[in-house]
Structure formats: C-alpha cells, structure tokens
C-alpha cells in the first residue's frame, strides 16, 4: 500500500515538473523573441531619429552642390518605411499619445514632405523651414524612442518575473518531492535492506543451528566468527567461549597443532591451500574434557585481502566407527561360524559311516548272525 502511495505522489509531481519546465522554456523563448523584437524596434526608432538629422545635411548638399541626390532619396524612403513599421508597434497608450494625440505621425509626414519639395523644386526657403522644425521633430522622435525603451524594459521585466516565479515553483515541487517522495522512498529502501539483512541473518542462523554438523568459521585475522549449536555439543565449548577466540587450538589435538597453524597462516596471508581446502579428512578432535575422538573434517574458504573467510564442517564419527567395529566383529564371527559348520560337515560323514557300521554289527550280534567275515568287513569299512 505504501508503495502505491509513493507512486501516486510521484506521478503528479513529475507532471508538475514537466509543466514548469515547458512553461519555463516557453517564457525563455518569449524573452529571447521579445529581446530581439524590442532591440529591432529601438534600433529602427533610433535610426529614424539619426536619419531625420542626416536629411538636413543631405538637403543642404543637394541645394548647394546638386549632389547626394540618391542618398537623399534613399534616406527619405528609409525613414518613411521605418515610420510606417513603427506605427504597427503601438503597444500602449503612451506611444499612441505620442504618435497620434501629440501628432508625431502628422508632424513627421509634414517634415518629410518639405524634403520632397526641396528635392523637386530646389527651393532654399524650405530648407530654412525644415531646419526650424527639425528640433521639434527630433524631440518627438526622441520621446518615442524612450517610450519604446521603457515599454520593452517593462515587458522584459514581467517575463523575467514569470521565469523567476516558475523557477521558484519548480524548486518548491522538487523540495516537496524530496520531503514526501524521495526521503520516504529512501527510508523505505533502507528499511527493506535492513529487513532483508535481518531475514538473511536469521536464515543463516537457522541453517547453522539445524545442521547435524559442527560449523565453525574464522575471518581474515584468524578469529572465530561462527560456532553453531552442534559444535557446542561435539566439543563441549560454548559459543561464548569460542567466538572471538583466535584459531582453533582449543579443539585441535597436540599432534595436529603445528601443521594446522602453518597451513592456516599460509592461507590467510597468501590464499595457498596446500591441498587441504575442499577435501574431506578423517582426523581426531579434542573435547573440552580432554577426550580425543574421531572426526570427519571438510574445509572450504575464500581468500580476499581483509575479507578472507574459512569455514570448517565437522562430524563426530565416534558412533560410526563403533558401528563399523561391531559390523566387522559380526562379519568375523559369521565367517568363523561358517568355517566351523564346514568342518562339522566334514566330520559328520565318516561318523555316519561308523555309526551305520556299528549299528549293523549290533543287529547281527543280537540275531546271532554275526560271522567273523562280516565283523572284519564292517570294522575295516
């Protein structure tokens, strides 16, 4: 149930993050587009102001020296085109007021018309007229440029506020995800890992404790880390007396200690097994009470620097050997009986002949039919 809740929390959070990402992208695109558009408008309006000043110079050159006509005409066309374009970008009441109520549109057209008259008539009086009106038009154009700049700054600031708001929203959602999704999920994973470790530990303990063999493990330092219940029964040492004890000297008879110490040290240090690992050996063990008894020993191990582990599986084969001894004695007795039976059979046959002959002699004697020839014949047989 908890997993389902986490999933249900995760889906809307993911959708919100996706939505905020898309909106942020949309706002960023608008900022870039608006920046480009406003920069173009301000550039055109600024250029328009510059061209209006340039027209006076071009008009003077045309009147005095009859030159720069093409530049004069091109400048007129450019400023007219720019003016018509800017009239399509009246974004607010301030710009509308400048262009139509304060009549920048009419004044600029009248101003340009005088230049067309100069171009066609070459009349100097119109040059004086445009020079007198130039100041007023320039002020109006300058006012328009500033209005465009103010509007663009305001709009860009608004878009950046939107972008900042979306960023705060996205960060807030991420924070909420961390608090209500990722942290609970991490906690759940941690709990699951702990539970799995606990199950694994319990499983190992159950396997160790129900085993019919003694299981003893030592780590890379040679300290005993595992000592199950069967080991306690076989050797007489309790788990508390063995866990943490170095090596297995308490349960190894004196005759094996030196050899055991050498081989174990070699394996723990270098991983060399000397043919002992993964094989079964029939040796002797030492009980706590000093009794030496027969055991069957299997040793397995995995060598790794500071992670080496050696596991010994030990069986007490005292009863097994006793049963084998009894079976051997029984087998010997059976063979002896069979031999005696054969000897008895060999003896029984001549005794039967003797018995039969004696019985015959007895009967012949009783019936007074026994002759010397018959007596000698039966005795010789």
Coordinates of C-alpha atoms in Angstrom, one line a residue:
X1 CA 0.0 0.0 0.0
X2 CA 2.8 2.4 0.9
X3 CA 4.5 1.8 -2.5
X4 CA 1.2 2.7 -4.3
X5 CA 1.0 5.9 -2.3
X6 CA 4.6 6.8 -3.2
X7 CA 3.7 6.1 -6.9
X8 CA 0.6 8.3 -6.7
X9 CA 2.7 11.1 -5.2
X10 CA 5.4 10.7 -7.8
X11 CA 3.2 10.9 -10.9
X12 CA 1.6 14.4 -10.3
X13 CA 5.0 15.7 -9.1
X14 CA 6.6 14.6 -12.3
X15 CA 3.8 16.1 -14.3
X16 CA 4.2 19.4 -12.5
X17 CA 7.9 19.4 -13.0
X18 CA 7.3 18.7 -16.7
X19 CA 4.7 21.5 -16.9
X20 CA 7.0 24.0 -15.2
X21 CA 9.9 23.0 -17.5
X22 CA 7.7 23.5 -20.6
X23 CA 6.4 26.9 -19.3
X24 CA 9.9 28.0 -18.4
X25 CA 11.0 27.1 -21.9
X26 CA 8.1 29.0 -23.4
X27 CA 8.9 32.1 -21.2
X28 CA 12.6 31.9 -22.2
X29 CA 11.7 31.7 -25.8
X30 CA 9.4 34.7 -25.4
X31 CA 12.2 36.6 -23.6
X32 CA 14.6 35.9 -26.4
X33 CA 12.0 36.7 -29.1
X34 CA 10.9 39.9 -27.2
X35 CA 14.5 41.0 -26.7
X36 CA 15.1 40.6 -30.4
X37 CA 12.0 42.4 -31.4
X38 CA 12.4 45.3 -28.9
X39 CA 16.0 45.7 -29.8
X40 CA 15.0 45.9 -33.5
X41 CA 12.3 48.5 -32.7
X42 CA 14.6 50.6 -30.6
X43 CA 17.3 50.4 -33.3
X44 CA 14.8 51.4 -36.0
X45 CA 13.4 54.3 -33.9
X46 CA 16.9 55.4 -33.0
X47 CA 18.0 55.2 -36.6
X48 CA 14.9 57.1 -37.7
X49 CA 16.0 60.0 -35.3
X50 CA 19.5 59.9 -36.8
X51 CA 18.2 59.9 -40.4
X52 CA 16.0 62.9 -39.7
X53 CA 19.2 64.8 -38.8
X54 CA 21.0 63.4 -41.7
X55 CA 18.3 64.6 -44.1
X56 CA 19.1 68.3 -43.3
X57 CA 22.8 67.7 -44.3
X58 CA 21.8 65.8 -47.4
X59 CA 19.3 68.5 -48.4
X60 CA 21.9 71.3 -47.9
X61 CA 24.4 69.4 -50.1
X62 CA 21.7 68.8 -52.7
X63 CA 20.7 72.5 -52.8
X64 CA 24.2 74.0 -52.7
X65 CA 26.2 71.4 -54.8
X66 CA 23.5 69.4 -56.5
X67 CA 24.9 66.1 -55.2
X68 CA 24.0 63.2 -53.0
X69 CA 20.5 63.0 -54.6
X70 CA 20.4 59.3 -54.5
X71 CA 21.4 59.2 -50.8
X72 CA 18.9 61.9 -50.1
X73 CA 16.1 59.9 -51.7
X74 CA 17.2 56.7 -50.1
X75 CA 17.2 58.3 -46.7
X76 CA 13.7 59.7 -47.2
X77 CA 12.4 56.3 -48.3
X78 CA 14.1 54.6 -45.3
X79 CA 12.7 57.0 -42.7
X80 CA 9.2 56.7 -44.2
X81 CA 9.4 52.9 -44.2
X82 CA 10.6 52.9 -40.6
X83 CA 7.8 55.2 -39.6
X84 CA 5.1 53.0 -41.2
X85 CA 6.6 50.0 -39.4
X86 CA 6.7 51.7 -36.0
X87 CA 3.1 52.7 -36.4
X88 CA 2.3 48.9 -36.4
X89 CA 4.1 48.6 -33.0
X90 CA 2.0 50.9 -30.9
X91 CA 2.0 48.8 -27.7
X92 CA 0.5 51.2 -25.2
X93 CA -1.4 54.4 -24.6
X94 CA 1.9 56.4 -24.2
X95 CA 3.0 55.5 -27.7
X96 CA -0.5 56.1 -29.1
X97 CA -0.5 59.5 -27.5
X98 CA 2.9 60.4 -28.9
X99 CA 2.1 59.3 -32.4
X100 CA -1.5 60.5 -32.8
X101 CA -2.6 62.8 -30.0
X102 CA 0.7 64.8 -29.9
X103 CA 0.7 64.1 -33.7
X104 CA 4.2 62.8 -34.3
X105 CA 2.7 61.0 -37.2
X106 CA 1.4 64.2 -38.8
X107 CA 4.4 66.3 -37.9
X108 CA 6.9 63.7 -39.3
X109 CA 4.9 63.4 -42.6
X110 CA 4.8 67.2 -42.9
X111 CA 8.5 67.4 -42.1
X112 CA 9.3 64.7 -44.8
X113 CA 7.1 66.4 -47.3
X114 CA 9.2 69.6 -47.1
X115 CA 12.2 67.5 -48.1
X116 CA 10.3 66.1 -51.1
X117 CA 9.5 69.7 -52.1
X118 CA 13.3 70.6 -51.8
X119 CA 14.1 67.5 -53.9
X120 CA 11.6 68.6 -56.6
X121 CA 12.0 72.4 -56.6
X122 CA 15.4 73.1 -55.0
X123 CA 13.8 76.0 -53.1
X124 CA 16.0 77.2 -50.3
X125 CA 13.2 78.6 -48.2
X126 CA 12.0 75.1 -47.4
X127 CA 15.5 74.2 -46.2
X128 CA 15.2 77.0 -43.6
X129 CA 11.7 75.7 -42.7
X130 CA 12.9 72.1 -42.1
X131 CA 15.8 73.4 -40.1
X132 CA 13.4 75.3 -37.9
X133 CA 11.1 72.4 -37.4
X134 CA 13.9 69.8 -37.1
X135 CA 14.3 70.4 -33.4
X136 CA 10.6 69.8 -32.6
X137 CA 10.5 66.5 -34.7
X138 CA 13.8 65.3 -33.1
X139 CA 12.3 65.8 -29.6
X140 CA 9.2 63.9 -30.6
X141 CA 11.3 61.1 -32.1
X142 CA 13.5 61.0 -29.0
X143 CA 10.4 60.8 -26.8
X144 CA 9.1 57.8 -28.9
X145 CA 12.5 56.0 -28.6
X146 CA 12.4 56.4 -24.8
X147 CA 8.8 55.2 -24.7
X148 CA 9.8 52.1 -26.7
X149 CA 12.7 51.5 -24.3
X150 CA 10.5 51.9 -21.3
X151 CA 7.9 49.5 -22.7
X152 CA 10.5 46.9 -23.7
X153 CA 12.1 47.1 -20.2
X154 CA 8.8 46.7 -18.5
X155 CA 7.7 43.7 -20.7
X156 CA 11.1 42.0 -20.3
X157 CA 11.0 42.5 -16.5
X158 CA 7.5 41.0 -16.5
X159 CA 8.7 38.0 -18.4
X160 CA 11.7 37.6 -16.1
X161 CA 9.4 37.7 -13.1
X162 CA 7.3 34.9 -14.7
X163 CA 10.5 33.0 -15.3
X164 CA 11.6 33.6 -11.7
X165 CA 8.1 32.5 -10.4
X166 CA 8.3 29.3 -12.5
X167 CA 11.8 28.6 -11.1
X168 CA 10.5 29.0 -7.5
X169 CA 7.6 26.8 -8.3
X170 CA 9.8 24.1 -9.8
X171 CA 12.2 24.3 -6.8
X172 CA 9.3 24.1 -4.4
X173 CA 7.9 21.0 -6.2
X174 CA 11.4 19.5 -6.0
X175 CA 11.6 20.3 -2.3
X176 CA 8.2 18.7 -1.8
X177 CA 9.3 15.7 -3.8
X178 CA 12.4 15.4 -1.6
X179 CA 10.3 15.6 1.6
X180 CA 7.3 13.5 0.6
X181 CA 8.7 11.1 -2.0
X182 CA 12.4 10.7 -2.1
X183 CA 13.0 10.8 1.6
X184 CA 10.2 8.3 2.4
X185 CA 11.3 6.2 -0.6
X186 CA 14.9 6.2 0.7
X187 CA 13.7 5.4 4.2
X188 CA 11.6 2.5 2.8
X189 CA 14.6 1.2 0.8
X190 CA 16.7 1.4 3.9
X191 CA 14.1 -0.4 5.9
X192 CA 13.8 -3.0 3.2
X193 CA 17.6 -3.5 3.2
X194 CA 17.6 -3.9 6.9
X195 CA 14.7 -6.3 6.8
X196 CA 16.5 -8.3 4.1
X197 CA 19.7 -8.3 6.1
X198 CA 17.7 -9.5 9.1
X199 CA 16.0 -12.2 7.1
X200 CA 19.3 -13.2 5.6
X201 CA 20.9 -13.3 9.1
X202 CA 18.0 -15.3 10.5
X203 CA 18.1 -17.6 7.6
X204 CA 21.8 -18.2 8.1
X205 CA 21.3 -18.7 11.8
X206 CA 18.5 -21.3 11.2
X207 CA 20.7 -23.1 8.7
X208 CA 23.6 -23.1 11.0
X209 CA 21.7 -24.2 14.1
X210 CA 19.7 -27.0 12.4
X211 CA 22.8 -28.5 10.8
X212 CA 23.8 -32.0 12.1
X213 CA 27.4 -31.0 11.7
X214 CA 29.5 -28.6 13.7
X215 CA 30.1 -25.4 11.6
X216 CA 33.0 -23.2 12.6
X217 CA 34.1 -20.1 10.6
X218 CA 37.1 -17.8 11.0
X219 CA 37.9 -14.4 9.5
X220 CA 41.0 -13.0 7.8
X221 CA 42.6 -12.3 11.2
X222 CA 42.1 -15.9 12.3
X223 CA 39.3 -15.1 14.8
X224 CA 36.3 -17.4 15.2
X225 CA 33.2 -15.7 13.9
X226 CA 30.7 -18.6 13.7
X227 CA 30.3 -21.5 16.1
X228 CA 27.0 -23.3 16.0
X229 CA 25.0 -25.4 18.5
X230 CA 26.2 -28.7 17.1
X231 CA 29.8 -27.6 17.6
X232 CA 28.9 -26.9 21.3
X233 CA 27.5 -30.4 21.6
X234 CA 30.5 -32.1 19.9
X235 CA 33.4 -30.2 21.5
X236 CA 31.9 -29.1 24.8
X237 CA 33.0 -25.5 24.5
X238 CA 30.1 -22.9 24.5
X239 CA 29.7 -20.3 21.8
X240 CA 30.7 -17.5 24.2
X241 CA 33.9 -19.3 24.9
X242 CA 34.8 -19.7 21.2
X243 CA 33.5 -16.6 19.4
X244 CA 36.3 -14.1 19.1
X245 CA 39.0 -16.7 20.1
X246 CA 42.0 -16.9 17.8
X247 CA 42.4 -20.0 15.7
X248 CA 41.1 -23.5 16.7
X249 CA 43.7 -24.6 19.1
X250 CA 41.1 -25.4 21.8
X251 CA 39.7 -28.3 19.7
X252 CA 42.8 -29.5 17.9
X253 CA 44.9 -32.3 19.4
X254 CA 48.6 -31.6 20.1
X255 CA 49.7 -33.8 17.2
X256 CA 48.0 -31.6 14.6
X257 CA 48.5 -28.1 16.1
X258 CA 51.8 -27.2 14.4
X259 CA 50.7 -28.4 11.0
X260 CA 47.4 -26.6 11.4
X261 CA 49.0 -23.3 12.4
X262 CA 51.4 -23.3 9.5
X263 CA 48.7 -24.1 6.8
X264 CA 46.2 -21.7 8.3
X265 CA 48.7 -18.8 8.4
X266 CA 49.7 -19.5 4.8
X267 CA 46.1 -19.4 3.6
X268 CA 45.1 -16.3 5.5
X269 CA 48.2 -14.5 4.2
X270 CA 48.5 -15.7 0.6
X271 CA 45.5 -17.8 -0.1
X272 CA 47.6 -21.0 -0.5
X273 CA 45.5 -24.1 0.5
X274 CA 48.3 -26.8 0.4
X275 CA 45.7 -29.3 -0.8
X276 CA 43.6 -29.0 2.4
X277 CA 40.6 -27.0 1.2
X278 CA 37.6 -28.5 -0.5
X279 CA 38.5 -32.0 0.6
X280 CA 37.3 -34.4 3.4
X281 CA 39.7 -35.6 6.0
X282 CA 39.3 -38.1 8.8
X283 CA 41.2 -36.9 11.8
X284 CA 40.9 -36.5 15.5
X285 CA 39.3 -33.8 17.6
X286 CA 39.8 -32.6 21.2
X287 CA 36.9 -32.1 23.5
X288 CA 36.8 -29.6 26.4
X289 CA 37.3 -32.5 28.9
X290 CA 40.5 -33.6 27.1
X291 CA 38.9 -36.6 25.3
X292 CA 40.4 -37.3 21.9
X293 CA 37.7 -38.6 19.4
X294 CA 37.5 -39.3 15.7
X295 CA 36.1 -36.6 13.4
X296 CA 35.4 -36.1 9.7
X297 CA 36.5 -32.6 8.6
X298 CA 35.7 -30.6 5.5
X299 CA 37.2 -27.2 5.0
X300 CA 36.2 -24.5 2.5
X301 CA 37.5 -21.0 2.1
X302 CA 37.5 -17.8 0.0
X303 CA 40.6 -15.7 0.1
X304 CA 40.5 -11.9 -0.4
X305 CA 42.6 -9.2 1.3
X306 CA 40.9 -8.4 4.6
X307 CA 37.8 -10.3 3.6
X308 CA 39.1 -13.9 3.8
X309 CA 36.8 -16.5 5.4
X310 CA 37.4 -20.2 6.2
X311 CA 34.6 -22.5 7.1
X312 CA 35.1 -25.9 8.7
X313 CA 32.3 -28.6 8.7
X314 CA 33.0 -31.2 11.4
X315 CA 31.2 -34.5 12.2
X316 CA 31.7 -36.7 15.2
X317 CA 32.2 -40.2 13.7
X318 CA 32.7 -42.0 17.1
X319 CA 29.4 -43.9 16.8
X320 CA 30.1 -44.5 13.1
X321 CA 33.4 -46.1 13.9
X322 CA 31.9 -48.1 16.7
X323 CA 29.2 -49.4 14.4
X324 CA 31.8 -50.3 11.8
X325 CA 33.8 -52.2 14.5
X326 CA 30.7 -54.1 15.6
X327 CA 29.8 -54.9 12.0
X328 CA 33.4 -56.1 11.4
X329 CA 33.2 -58.3 14.5
X330 CA 29.9 -59.6 13.4
X331 CA 31.4 -60.3 10.0
X332 CA 34.3 -62.2 11.5
X333 CA 32.0 -64.2 13.8
X334 CA 29.8 -65.1 10.8
X335 CA 32.9 -66.3 8.9
X336 CA 34.1 -68.3 11.8
X337 CA 30.7 -70.0 12.2
X338 CA 30.6 -70.8 8.5
X339 CA 34.1 -72.4 8.8
X340 CA 33.1 -74.4 11.8
X341 CA 30.0 -75.6 10.0
X342 CA 32.1 -76.8 7.1
X343 CA 34.4 -78.6 9.4
X344 CA 31.5 -80.2 11.2
X345 CA 30.1 -81.3 7.9
X346 CA 33.3 -82.9 7.0
X347 CA 33.4 -84.7 10.3
X348 CA 29.7 -85.8 10.2
X349 CA 30.2 -88.0 7.1
X350 CA 32.7 -90.6 8.5
X351 CA 30.9 -90.6 11.8
X352 CA 27.7 -91.5 10.0
X353 CA 29.6 -94.4 8.3
X354 CA 31.0 -95.6 11.6
X355 CA 27.6 -95.3 13.3
X356 CA 25.9 -97.2 10.5
X357 CA 28.6 -100.0 10.6
X358 CA 28.3 -100.3 14.4
X359 CA 24.5 -100.4 14.3
X360 CA 24.8 -103.2 11.7
X361 CA 27.2 -105.2 13.8
X362 CA 24.9 -104.8 16.8
X363 CA 21.9 -106.1 15.0
X364 CA 23.8 -109.1 13.6
X365 CA 25.0 -109.9 17.1
X366 CA 21.5 -109.7 18.5
X367 CA 20.2 -112.0 15.9
X368 CA 23.2 -114.3 16.3
X369 CA 24.1 -113.9 12.6
X370 CA 27.4 -112.2 13.1
X371 CA 30.2 -114.0 11.4
X372 CA 34.0 -113.4 11.6
X373 CA 34.0 -112.3 7.9
X374 CA 31.1 -109.8 8.4
X375 CA 32.8 -108.4 11.6
X376 CA 36.1 -107.8 9.9
X377 CA 34.4 -106.3 6.8
X378 CA 32.4 -103.8 8.8
X379 CA 35.3 -102.8 11.1
X380 CA 37.6 -102.2 8.1
X381 CA 35.0 -100.0 6.4

